[in-house]
Short mmCIF file of C-alpha atoms and ligand atoms in Angstrom, two decimals:
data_model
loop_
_atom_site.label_atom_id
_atom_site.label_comp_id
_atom_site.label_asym_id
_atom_site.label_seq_id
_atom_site.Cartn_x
_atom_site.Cartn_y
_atom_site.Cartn_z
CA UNK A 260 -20.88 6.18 -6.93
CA UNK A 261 -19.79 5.44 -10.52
CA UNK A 262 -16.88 4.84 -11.62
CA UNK A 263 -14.80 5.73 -15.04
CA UNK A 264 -11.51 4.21 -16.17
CA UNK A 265 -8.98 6.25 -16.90
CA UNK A 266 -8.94 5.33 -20.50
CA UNK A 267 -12.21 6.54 -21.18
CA UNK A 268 -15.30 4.02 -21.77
CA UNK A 269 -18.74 3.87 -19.86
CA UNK A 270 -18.55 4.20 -15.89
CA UNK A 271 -19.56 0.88 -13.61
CA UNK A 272 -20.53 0.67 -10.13
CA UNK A 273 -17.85 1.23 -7.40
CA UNK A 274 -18.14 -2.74 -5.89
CA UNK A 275 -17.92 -4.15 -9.22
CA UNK A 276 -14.56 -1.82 -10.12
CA UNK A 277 -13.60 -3.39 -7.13
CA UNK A 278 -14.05 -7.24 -7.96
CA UNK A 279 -12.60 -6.15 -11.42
CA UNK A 280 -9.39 -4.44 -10.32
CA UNK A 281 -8.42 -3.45 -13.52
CA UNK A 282 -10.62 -2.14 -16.45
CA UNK A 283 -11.34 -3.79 -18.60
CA UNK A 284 -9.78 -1.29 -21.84
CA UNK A 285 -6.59 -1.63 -19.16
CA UNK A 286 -7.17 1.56 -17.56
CA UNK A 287 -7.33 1.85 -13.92
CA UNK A 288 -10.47 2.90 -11.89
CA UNK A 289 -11.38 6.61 -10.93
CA UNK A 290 -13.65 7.78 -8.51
CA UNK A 291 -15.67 11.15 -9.67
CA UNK A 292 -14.56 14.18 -7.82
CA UNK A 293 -16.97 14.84 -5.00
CA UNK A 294 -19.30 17.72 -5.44
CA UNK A 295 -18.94 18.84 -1.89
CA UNK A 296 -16.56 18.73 0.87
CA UNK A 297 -17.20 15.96 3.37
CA UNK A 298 -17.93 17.11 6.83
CA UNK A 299 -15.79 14.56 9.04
CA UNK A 300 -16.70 13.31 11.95
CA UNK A 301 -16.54 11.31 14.83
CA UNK A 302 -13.16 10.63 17.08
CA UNK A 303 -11.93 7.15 16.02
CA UNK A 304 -10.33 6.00 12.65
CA UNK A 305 -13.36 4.22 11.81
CA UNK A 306 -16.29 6.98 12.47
CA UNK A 307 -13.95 9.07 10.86
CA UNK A 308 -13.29 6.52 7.59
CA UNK A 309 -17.18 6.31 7.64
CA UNK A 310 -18.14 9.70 7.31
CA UNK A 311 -15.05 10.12 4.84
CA UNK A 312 -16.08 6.74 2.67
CA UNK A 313 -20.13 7.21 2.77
CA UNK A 314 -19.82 9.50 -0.28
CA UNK A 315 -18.25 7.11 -2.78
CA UNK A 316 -20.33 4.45 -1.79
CA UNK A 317 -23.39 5.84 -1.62
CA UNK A 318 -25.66 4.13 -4.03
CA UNK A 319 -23.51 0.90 -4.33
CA UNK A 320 -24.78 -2.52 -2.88
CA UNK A 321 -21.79 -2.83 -0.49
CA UNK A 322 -23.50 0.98 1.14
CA UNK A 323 -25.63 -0.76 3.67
CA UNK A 324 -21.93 -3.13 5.07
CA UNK A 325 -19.90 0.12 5.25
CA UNK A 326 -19.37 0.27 8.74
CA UNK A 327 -19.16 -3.71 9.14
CA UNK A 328 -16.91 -3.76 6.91
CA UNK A 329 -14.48 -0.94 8.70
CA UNK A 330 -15.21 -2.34 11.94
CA UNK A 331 -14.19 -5.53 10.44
CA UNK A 332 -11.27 -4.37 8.73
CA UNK A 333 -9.52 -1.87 11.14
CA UNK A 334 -8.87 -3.92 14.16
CA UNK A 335 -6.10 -1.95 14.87
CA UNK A 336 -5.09 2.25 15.28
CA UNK A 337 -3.08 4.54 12.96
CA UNK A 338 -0.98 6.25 15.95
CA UNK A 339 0.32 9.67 15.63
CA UNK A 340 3.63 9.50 17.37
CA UNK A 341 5.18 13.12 17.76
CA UNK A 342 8.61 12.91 17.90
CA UNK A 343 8.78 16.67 18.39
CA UNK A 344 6.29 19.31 18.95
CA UNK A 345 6.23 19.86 15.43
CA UNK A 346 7.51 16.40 13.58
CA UNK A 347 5.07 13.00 13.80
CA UNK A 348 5.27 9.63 12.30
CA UNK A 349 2.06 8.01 11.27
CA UNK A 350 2.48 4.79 12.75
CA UNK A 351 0.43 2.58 10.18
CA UNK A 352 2.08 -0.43 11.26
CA UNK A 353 0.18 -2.12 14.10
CA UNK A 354 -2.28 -4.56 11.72
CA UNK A 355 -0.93 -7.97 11.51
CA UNK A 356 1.82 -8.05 9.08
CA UNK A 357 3.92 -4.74 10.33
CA UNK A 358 2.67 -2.83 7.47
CA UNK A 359 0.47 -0.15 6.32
CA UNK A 360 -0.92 -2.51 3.44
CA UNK A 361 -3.32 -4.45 5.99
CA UNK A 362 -5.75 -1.37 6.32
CA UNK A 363 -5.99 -1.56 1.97
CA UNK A 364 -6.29 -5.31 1.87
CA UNK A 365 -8.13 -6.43 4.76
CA UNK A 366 -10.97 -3.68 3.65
CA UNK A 367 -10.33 -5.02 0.29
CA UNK A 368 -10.86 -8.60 2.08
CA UNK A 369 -14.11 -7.63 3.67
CA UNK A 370 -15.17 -5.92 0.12
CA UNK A 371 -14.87 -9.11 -1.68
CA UNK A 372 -16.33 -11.51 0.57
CA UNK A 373 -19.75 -9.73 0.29
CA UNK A 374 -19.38 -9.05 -3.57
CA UNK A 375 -18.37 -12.44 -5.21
CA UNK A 376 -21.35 -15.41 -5.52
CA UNK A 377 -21.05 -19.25 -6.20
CA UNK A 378 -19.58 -21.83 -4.51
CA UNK A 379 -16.27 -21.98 -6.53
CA UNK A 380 -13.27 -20.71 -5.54
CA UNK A 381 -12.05 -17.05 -6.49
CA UNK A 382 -8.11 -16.58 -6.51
CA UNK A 383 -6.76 -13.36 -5.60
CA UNK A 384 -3.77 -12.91 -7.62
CA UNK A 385 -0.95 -10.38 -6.56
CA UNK A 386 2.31 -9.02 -7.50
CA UNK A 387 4.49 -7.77 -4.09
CA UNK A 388 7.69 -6.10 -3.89
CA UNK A 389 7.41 -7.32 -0.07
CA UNK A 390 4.56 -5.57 1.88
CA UNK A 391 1.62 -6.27 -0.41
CA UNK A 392 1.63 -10.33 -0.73
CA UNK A 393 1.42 -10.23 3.02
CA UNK A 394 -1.05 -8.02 3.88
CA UNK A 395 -3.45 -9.58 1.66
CA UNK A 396 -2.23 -13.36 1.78
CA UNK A 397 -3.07 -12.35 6.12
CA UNK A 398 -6.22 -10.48 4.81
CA UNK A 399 -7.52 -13.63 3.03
CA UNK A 400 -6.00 -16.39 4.79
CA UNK A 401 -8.53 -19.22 5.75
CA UNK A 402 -11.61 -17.12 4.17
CA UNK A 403 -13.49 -19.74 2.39
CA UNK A 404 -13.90 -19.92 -1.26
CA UNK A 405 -10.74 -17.66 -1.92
CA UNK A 406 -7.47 -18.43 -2.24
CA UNK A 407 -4.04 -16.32 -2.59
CA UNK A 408 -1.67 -16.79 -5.34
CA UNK A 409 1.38 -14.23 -4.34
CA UNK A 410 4.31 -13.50 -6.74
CA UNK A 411 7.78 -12.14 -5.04
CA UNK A 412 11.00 -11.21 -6.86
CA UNK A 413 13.24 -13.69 -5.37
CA UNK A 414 15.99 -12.24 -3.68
CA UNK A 415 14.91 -8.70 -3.32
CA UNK A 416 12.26 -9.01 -0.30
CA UNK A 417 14.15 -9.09 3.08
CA UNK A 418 14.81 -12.47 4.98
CA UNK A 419 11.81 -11.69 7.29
CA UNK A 420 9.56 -10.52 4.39
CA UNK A 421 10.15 -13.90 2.33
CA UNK A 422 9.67 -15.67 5.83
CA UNK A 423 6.40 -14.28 6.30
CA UNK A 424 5.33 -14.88 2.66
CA UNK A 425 5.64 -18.72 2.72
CA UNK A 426 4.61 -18.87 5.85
CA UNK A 427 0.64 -18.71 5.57
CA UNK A 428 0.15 -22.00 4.33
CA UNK A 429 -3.57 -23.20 3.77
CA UNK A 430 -4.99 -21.45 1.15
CA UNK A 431 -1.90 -19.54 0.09
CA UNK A 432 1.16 -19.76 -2.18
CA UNK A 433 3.89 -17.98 -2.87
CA UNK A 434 6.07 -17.82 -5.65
CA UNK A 435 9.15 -16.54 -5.99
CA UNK A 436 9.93 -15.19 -9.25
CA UNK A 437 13.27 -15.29 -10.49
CA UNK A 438 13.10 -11.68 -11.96
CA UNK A 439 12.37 -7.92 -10.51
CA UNK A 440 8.68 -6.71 -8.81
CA UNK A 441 8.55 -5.11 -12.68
CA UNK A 442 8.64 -8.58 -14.13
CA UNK A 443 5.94 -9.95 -11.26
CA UNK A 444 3.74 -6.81 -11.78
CA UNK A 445 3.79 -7.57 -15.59
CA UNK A 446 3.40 -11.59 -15.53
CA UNK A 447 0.40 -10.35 -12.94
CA UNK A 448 -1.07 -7.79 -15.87
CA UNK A 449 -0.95 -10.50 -18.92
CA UNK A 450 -2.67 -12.83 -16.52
CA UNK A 451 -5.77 -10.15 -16.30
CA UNK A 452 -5.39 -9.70 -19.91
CA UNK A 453 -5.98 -13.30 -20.72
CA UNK A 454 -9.86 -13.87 -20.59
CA UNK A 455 -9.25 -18.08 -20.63
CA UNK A 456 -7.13 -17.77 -17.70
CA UNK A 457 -8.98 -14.89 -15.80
CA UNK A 458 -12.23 -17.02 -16.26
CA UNK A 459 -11.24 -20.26 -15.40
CA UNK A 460 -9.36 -19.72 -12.22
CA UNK A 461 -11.65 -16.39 -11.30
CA UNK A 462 -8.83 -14.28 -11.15
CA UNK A 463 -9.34 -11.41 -8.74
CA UNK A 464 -6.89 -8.78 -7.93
CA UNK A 465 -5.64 -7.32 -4.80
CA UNK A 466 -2.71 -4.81 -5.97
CA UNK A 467 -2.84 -1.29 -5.22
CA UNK A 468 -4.75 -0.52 -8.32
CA UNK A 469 -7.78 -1.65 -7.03
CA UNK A 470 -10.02 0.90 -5.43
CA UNK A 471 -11.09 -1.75 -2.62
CA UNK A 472 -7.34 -0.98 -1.61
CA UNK A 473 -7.45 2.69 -2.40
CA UNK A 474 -9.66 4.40 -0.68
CA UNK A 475 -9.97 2.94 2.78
CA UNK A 476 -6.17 4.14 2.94
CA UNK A 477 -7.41 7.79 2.55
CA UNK A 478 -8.81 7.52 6.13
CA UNK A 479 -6.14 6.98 7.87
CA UNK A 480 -4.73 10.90 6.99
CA UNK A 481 -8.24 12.49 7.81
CA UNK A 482 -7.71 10.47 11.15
CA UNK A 483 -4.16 12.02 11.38
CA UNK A 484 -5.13 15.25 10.28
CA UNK A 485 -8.11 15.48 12.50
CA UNK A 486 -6.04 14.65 15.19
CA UNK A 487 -3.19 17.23 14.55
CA UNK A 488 -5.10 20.05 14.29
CA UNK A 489 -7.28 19.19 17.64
CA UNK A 490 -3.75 19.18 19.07
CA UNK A 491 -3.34 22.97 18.48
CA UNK A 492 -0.93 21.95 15.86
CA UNK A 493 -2.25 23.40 12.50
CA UNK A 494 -3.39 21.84 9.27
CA UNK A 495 -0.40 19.38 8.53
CA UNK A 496 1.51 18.27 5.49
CA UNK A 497 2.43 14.76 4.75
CA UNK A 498 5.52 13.47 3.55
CA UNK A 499 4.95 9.65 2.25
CA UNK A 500 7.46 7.24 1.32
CA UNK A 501 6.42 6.23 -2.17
CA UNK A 502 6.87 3.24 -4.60
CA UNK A 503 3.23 2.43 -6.55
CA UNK A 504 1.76 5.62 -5.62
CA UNK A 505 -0.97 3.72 -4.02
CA UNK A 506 -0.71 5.92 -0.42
CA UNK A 507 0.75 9.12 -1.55
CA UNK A 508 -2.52 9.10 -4.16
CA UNK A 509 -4.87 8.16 -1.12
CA UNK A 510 -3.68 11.09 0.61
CA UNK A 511 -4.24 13.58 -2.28
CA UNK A 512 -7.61 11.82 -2.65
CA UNK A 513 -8.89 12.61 1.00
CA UNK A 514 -7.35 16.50 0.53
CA UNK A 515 -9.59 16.65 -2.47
CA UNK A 516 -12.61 14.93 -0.30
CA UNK A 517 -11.91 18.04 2.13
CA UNK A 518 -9.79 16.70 4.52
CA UNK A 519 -7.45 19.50 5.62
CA UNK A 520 -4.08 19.00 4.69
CA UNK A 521 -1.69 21.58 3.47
CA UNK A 522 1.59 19.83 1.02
CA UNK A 523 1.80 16.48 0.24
CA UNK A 524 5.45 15.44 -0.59
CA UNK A 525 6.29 11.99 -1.84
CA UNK A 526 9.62 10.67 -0.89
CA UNK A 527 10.91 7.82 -3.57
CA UNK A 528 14.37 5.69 -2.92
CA UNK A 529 16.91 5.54 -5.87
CA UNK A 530 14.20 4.72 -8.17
CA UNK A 531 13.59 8.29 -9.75
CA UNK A 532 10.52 8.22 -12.07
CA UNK A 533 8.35 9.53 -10.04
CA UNK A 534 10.21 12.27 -8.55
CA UNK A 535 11.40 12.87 -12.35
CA UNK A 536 7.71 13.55 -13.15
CA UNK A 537 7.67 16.10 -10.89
CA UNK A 538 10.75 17.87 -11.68
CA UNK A 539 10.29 18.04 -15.62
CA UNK A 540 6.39 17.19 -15.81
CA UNK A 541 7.61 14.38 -18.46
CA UNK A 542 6.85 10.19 -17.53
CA UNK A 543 9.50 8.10 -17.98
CA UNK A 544 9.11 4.72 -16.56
CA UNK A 545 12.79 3.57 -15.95
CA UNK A 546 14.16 -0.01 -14.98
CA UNK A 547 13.74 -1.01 -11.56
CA UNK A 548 17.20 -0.28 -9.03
CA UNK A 549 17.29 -2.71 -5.91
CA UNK A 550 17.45 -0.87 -2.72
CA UNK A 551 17.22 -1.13 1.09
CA UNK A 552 13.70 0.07 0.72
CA UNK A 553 12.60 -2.82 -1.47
CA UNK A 554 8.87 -2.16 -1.09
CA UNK A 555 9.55 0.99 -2.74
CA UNK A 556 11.63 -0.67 -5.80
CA UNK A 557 8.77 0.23 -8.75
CA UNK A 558 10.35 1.79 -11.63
CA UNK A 559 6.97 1.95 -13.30
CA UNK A 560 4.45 3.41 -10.93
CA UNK A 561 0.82 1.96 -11.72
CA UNK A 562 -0.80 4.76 -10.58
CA UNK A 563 1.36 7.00 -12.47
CA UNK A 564 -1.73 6.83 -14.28
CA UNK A 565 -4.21 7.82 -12.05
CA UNK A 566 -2.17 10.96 -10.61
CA UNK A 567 -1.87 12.36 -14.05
CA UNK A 568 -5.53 11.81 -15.27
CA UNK A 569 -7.28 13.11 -12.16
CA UNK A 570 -4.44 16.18 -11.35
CA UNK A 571 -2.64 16.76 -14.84
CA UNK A 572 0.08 18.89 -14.43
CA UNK A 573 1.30 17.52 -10.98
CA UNK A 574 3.50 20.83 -10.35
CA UNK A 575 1.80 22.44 -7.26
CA UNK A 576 0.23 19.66 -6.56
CA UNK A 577 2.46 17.27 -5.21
CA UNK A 578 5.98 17.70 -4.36
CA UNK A 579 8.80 15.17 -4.16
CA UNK A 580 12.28 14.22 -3.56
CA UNK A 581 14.71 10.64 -3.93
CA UNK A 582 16.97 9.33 -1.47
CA UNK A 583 19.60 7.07 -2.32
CA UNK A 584 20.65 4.49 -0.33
CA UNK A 585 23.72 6.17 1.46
CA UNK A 586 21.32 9.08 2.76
CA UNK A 587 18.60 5.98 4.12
CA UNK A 588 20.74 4.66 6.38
CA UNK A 589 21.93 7.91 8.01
CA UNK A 590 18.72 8.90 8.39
CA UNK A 591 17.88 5.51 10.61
CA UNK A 592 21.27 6.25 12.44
CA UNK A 593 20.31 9.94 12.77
CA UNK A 594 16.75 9.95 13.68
CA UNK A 595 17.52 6.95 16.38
CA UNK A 596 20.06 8.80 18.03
CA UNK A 597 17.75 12.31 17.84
CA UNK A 598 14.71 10.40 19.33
CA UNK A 599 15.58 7.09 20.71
CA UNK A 600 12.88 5.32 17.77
CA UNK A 601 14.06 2.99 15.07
CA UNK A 602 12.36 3.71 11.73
CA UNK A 603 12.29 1.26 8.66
CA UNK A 604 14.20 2.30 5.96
CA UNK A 605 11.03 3.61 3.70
CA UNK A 606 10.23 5.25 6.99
CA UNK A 607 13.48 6.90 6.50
CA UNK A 608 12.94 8.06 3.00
CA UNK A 609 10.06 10.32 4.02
CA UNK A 610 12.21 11.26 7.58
CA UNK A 611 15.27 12.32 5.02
CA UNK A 612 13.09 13.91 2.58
CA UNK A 613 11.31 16.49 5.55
CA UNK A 614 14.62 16.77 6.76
CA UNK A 615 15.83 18.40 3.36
CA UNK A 616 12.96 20.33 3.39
CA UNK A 617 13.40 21.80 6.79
CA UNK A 618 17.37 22.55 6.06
CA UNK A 619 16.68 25.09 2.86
CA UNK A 620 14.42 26.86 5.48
CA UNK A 621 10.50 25.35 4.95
CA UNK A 622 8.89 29.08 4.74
CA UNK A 623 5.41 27.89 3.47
CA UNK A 624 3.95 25.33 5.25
CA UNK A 625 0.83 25.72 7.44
CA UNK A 626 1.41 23.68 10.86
CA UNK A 627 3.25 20.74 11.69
CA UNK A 628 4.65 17.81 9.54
CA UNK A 629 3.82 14.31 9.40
CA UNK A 630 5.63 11.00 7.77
CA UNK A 631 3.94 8.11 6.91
CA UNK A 632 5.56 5.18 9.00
CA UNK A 633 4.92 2.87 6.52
CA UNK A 634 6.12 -0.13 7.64
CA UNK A 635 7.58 -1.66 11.68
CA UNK A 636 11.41 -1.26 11.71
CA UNK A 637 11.64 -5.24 12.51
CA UNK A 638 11.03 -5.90 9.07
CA UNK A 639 13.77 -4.84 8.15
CA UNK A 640 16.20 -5.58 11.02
CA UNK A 641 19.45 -6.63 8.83
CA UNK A 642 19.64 -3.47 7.73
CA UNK A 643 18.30 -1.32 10.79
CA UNK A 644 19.89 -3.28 13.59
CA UNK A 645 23.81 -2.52 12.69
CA UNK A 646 22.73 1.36 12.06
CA UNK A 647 21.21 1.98 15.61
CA UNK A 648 23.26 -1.09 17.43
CA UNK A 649 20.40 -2.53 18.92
CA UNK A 650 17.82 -5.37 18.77
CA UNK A 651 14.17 -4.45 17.31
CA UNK A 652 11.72 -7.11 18.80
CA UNK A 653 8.93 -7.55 16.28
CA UNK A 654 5.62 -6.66 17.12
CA UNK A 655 3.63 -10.15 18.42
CA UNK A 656 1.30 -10.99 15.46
CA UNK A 657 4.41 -10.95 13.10
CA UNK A 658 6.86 -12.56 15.87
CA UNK A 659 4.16 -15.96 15.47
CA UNK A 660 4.36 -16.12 11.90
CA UNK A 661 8.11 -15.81 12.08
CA UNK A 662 7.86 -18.82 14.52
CA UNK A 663 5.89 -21.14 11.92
CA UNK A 664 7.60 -22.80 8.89
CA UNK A 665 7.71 -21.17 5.19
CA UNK A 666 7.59 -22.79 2.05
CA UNK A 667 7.47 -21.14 -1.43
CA UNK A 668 8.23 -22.41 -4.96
CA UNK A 669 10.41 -21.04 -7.74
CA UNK A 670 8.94 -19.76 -10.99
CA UNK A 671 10.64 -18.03 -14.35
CA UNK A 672 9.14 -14.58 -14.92
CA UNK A 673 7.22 -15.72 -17.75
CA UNK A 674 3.09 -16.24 -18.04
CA UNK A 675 3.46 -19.56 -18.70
CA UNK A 676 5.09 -20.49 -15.50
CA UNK A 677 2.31 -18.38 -13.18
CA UNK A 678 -0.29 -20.35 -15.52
CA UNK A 679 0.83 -23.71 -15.01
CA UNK A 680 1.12 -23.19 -11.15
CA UNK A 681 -2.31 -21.18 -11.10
CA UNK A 682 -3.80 -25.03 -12.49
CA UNK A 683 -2.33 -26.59 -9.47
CA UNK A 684 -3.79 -26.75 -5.75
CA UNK A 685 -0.96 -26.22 -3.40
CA UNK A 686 -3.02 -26.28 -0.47
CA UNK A 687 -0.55 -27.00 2.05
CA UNK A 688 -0.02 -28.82 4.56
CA UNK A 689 -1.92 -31.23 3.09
C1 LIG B 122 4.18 -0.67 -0.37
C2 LIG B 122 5.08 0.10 0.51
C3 LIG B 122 5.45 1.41 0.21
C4 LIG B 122 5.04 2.08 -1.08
O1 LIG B 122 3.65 2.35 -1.10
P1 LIG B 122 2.94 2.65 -2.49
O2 LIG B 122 1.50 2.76 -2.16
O3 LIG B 122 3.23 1.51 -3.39
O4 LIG B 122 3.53 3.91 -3.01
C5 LIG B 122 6.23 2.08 1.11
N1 LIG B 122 6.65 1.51 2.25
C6 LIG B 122 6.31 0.25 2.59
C7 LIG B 122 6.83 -0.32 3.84
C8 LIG B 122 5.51 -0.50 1.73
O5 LIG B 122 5.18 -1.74 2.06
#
């Protein structure tokens, strides 16, 4: 399939929108609506991403290493966990770094490895409000000819989160940016803009503009929906915790492939733009407010974009609600003393948000409901521990990195600063 930047201009292939990230006139990259609904099939997350994937990349050279490439990137489930007979969790944290961001970047990983040539070394460059620099930094880590240049607002990723980002070593570094995910985000963009820079240092990016990121992430909610409805439980809606708009779009992108699933509701934290569109069909990016669920802190969505050029008016199309800080961590006390399970606290946005729905009486919906788990609760244990008084072991993979020694290096927010560490090799240890 082609593909057409949001900002108009002639359409390129799928695998190179994918190397490229962003277009080129600074739009972001749109798939064309399919013309037909795609019959899904097969029982695991991977038959069911191929059958669900074959139609954008029909045509492309990276067609033939589909399936290699899911079987290589989805070493691990996306669980359904029903809490009760109506209410699940999507449980997209069992990849390596606790987070729903491996299944985007380690299919993004597997992209890239078969698209870029030469022997010199590409640098995947990426802006993280916490999950994101992980996921990929894992997703890349020790691949030859690539390395990982992440960018973290210091201060505002959790203890464990910073941990895990230093803690790669080899072939990535991480730099801690004395500023908010805005100011990494928009050190990230001028980088892209500058051709010198972008040339010399192959600049590649991994954020959750690019497609290679995108659309494997719609699979995991024909998986879950799939598997709901087999379960006698109806076609379900999906409430996901939101901060880019990088899931929550996925998920309207596989209901447009045909995937059955009724409302899609995106839960924000404090930071309202989103959730602002909605409610007065007007975009107004706003400064970014720190909260408990940092991952989330994005006061100007990238694929703000995206959602309004493919859906327009987003009324009826999407629904959504904020919590504030307060409300997150009763709803971690709450739904652990309801259920016995510890939830992170973006988790808990999209728990909160269903729960609002459910107390003005939800009338319309067709079956059950389902919240994207977006992240394991042990990332986040300062703040989840002291609400449900108990210890939350992480899973193994991240309990090793935890165990291994971090190391990252301050920057200002400014382009200068990521430039003059971009001409460095911190390969480390050396
Ligand atoms: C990245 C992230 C989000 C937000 O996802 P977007 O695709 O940016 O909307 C939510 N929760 C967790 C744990 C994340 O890491």
């Amino acid at each position: 399939m082609k593909v057409a930047s949001t900002r108009g201009g002639a359409p390129v292939a799928l695998s190179d929108a994918i190397v490229q990230g962003l277009a080129p006139d600074g739009g972001l990259y749109m798939p064309a609506p399919l013309t037909a609904p795609t019959a899904l099939t097969g029982e695991s997350l991977v038959e069911r991403a191929q059958a669900l994937l074959a139609p954008y990349f029909a045509g492309d050279r990276l067609a033939p290493h589909l399936h290699a490439m899911l079987t290589e990137a989805f070493t691990f489930d996306a669980k359904t966990h029903w809490l009760t007979d109506d209410t699940a969790l999507l449980e997209l944290f069992h990849g390596p770094t606790a987070a729903f961001k491996d299944f985007g970047a380690r299919f993004l990983a597997a992209a890239m490895r078969r698209l870029v040539d030469g022997n010199s070394t590409t640098t995947v460059l990426v802006a993280t409000s916490g999950d994101t620099g992980a996921a990929v930094a894992s997703a890349f880590h020790q691949l030859s000819r690539f390395r990982v240049v992440i960018l973290y607002p210091n201060g505002r990723v959790s203890p464990r989160q910073a941990h895990q980002l230093g803690a790669f070593a080899d072939n990535v570094t991480a730099l801690r940016v004395d500023g908010t995910f805005d100011d990494c985000q928009r050190i990230v963009k001028s980088a892209f803009a500058d051709a010198t820079l972008t040339a010399r240092h192959r600049l590649v990016s991994a954020n959750s503009i690019s497609l290679g990121r995108l659309l494997p992430q719609m699979a995991y909610y024909a998986h879950a929906s799939l598997s709901c409805i087999a379960s006698g439980r109806g076609i379900p809606s999906f409430v996901v915790p939101t901060g880019n708009l990088g899931n929550a779009f996925a998920c309207l992108l596989a209901r447009e492939a045909g995937v059955p699933i009724d409302r899609v509701v995106v839960a924000s934290n404090a930071n309202r733009s989103v959730v602002n569109l909605l409610a007065t069909g007007h975009y107004e990016p706003t400064t970014t407010v720190a909260t408990v669920a940092n991952a989330m802190d994005v006061g100007a969505p990238s694929n703000v974009e995206r959602l309004m050029n493919r859906f327009g008016d987003l009324r009826g199309v999407v629904e959504g609600d904020s919590v504030d800080d307060d409300a997150i961590r009763a709803s971690i006390a709450l739904t652990f003393a309801q259920t016995g399970v510890a939830i992170c606290p973006h988790t808990a946005c999209g728990v909160e948000v269903l729960r609002r729905i459910r107390a003005c009486g939800d009338s319309h919906s067709a079956g059950a409901w389902i919240v994207a788990a977006t992240a394991h609760p042990s990332k986040f244990e300062t703040i989840v521990e002291p609400l449900i008084g108990e210890v939350v072991p992480p899973p193994p993979a991240l309990a090793e990195l935890l165990t291994r020694p971090s190391h990252s290096i301050a920057i200002a927010p400014t382009l200068a600063a990521l430039a003059d560490q971009l001409a460095r090799d911190h390969r480390w240890p050396a």
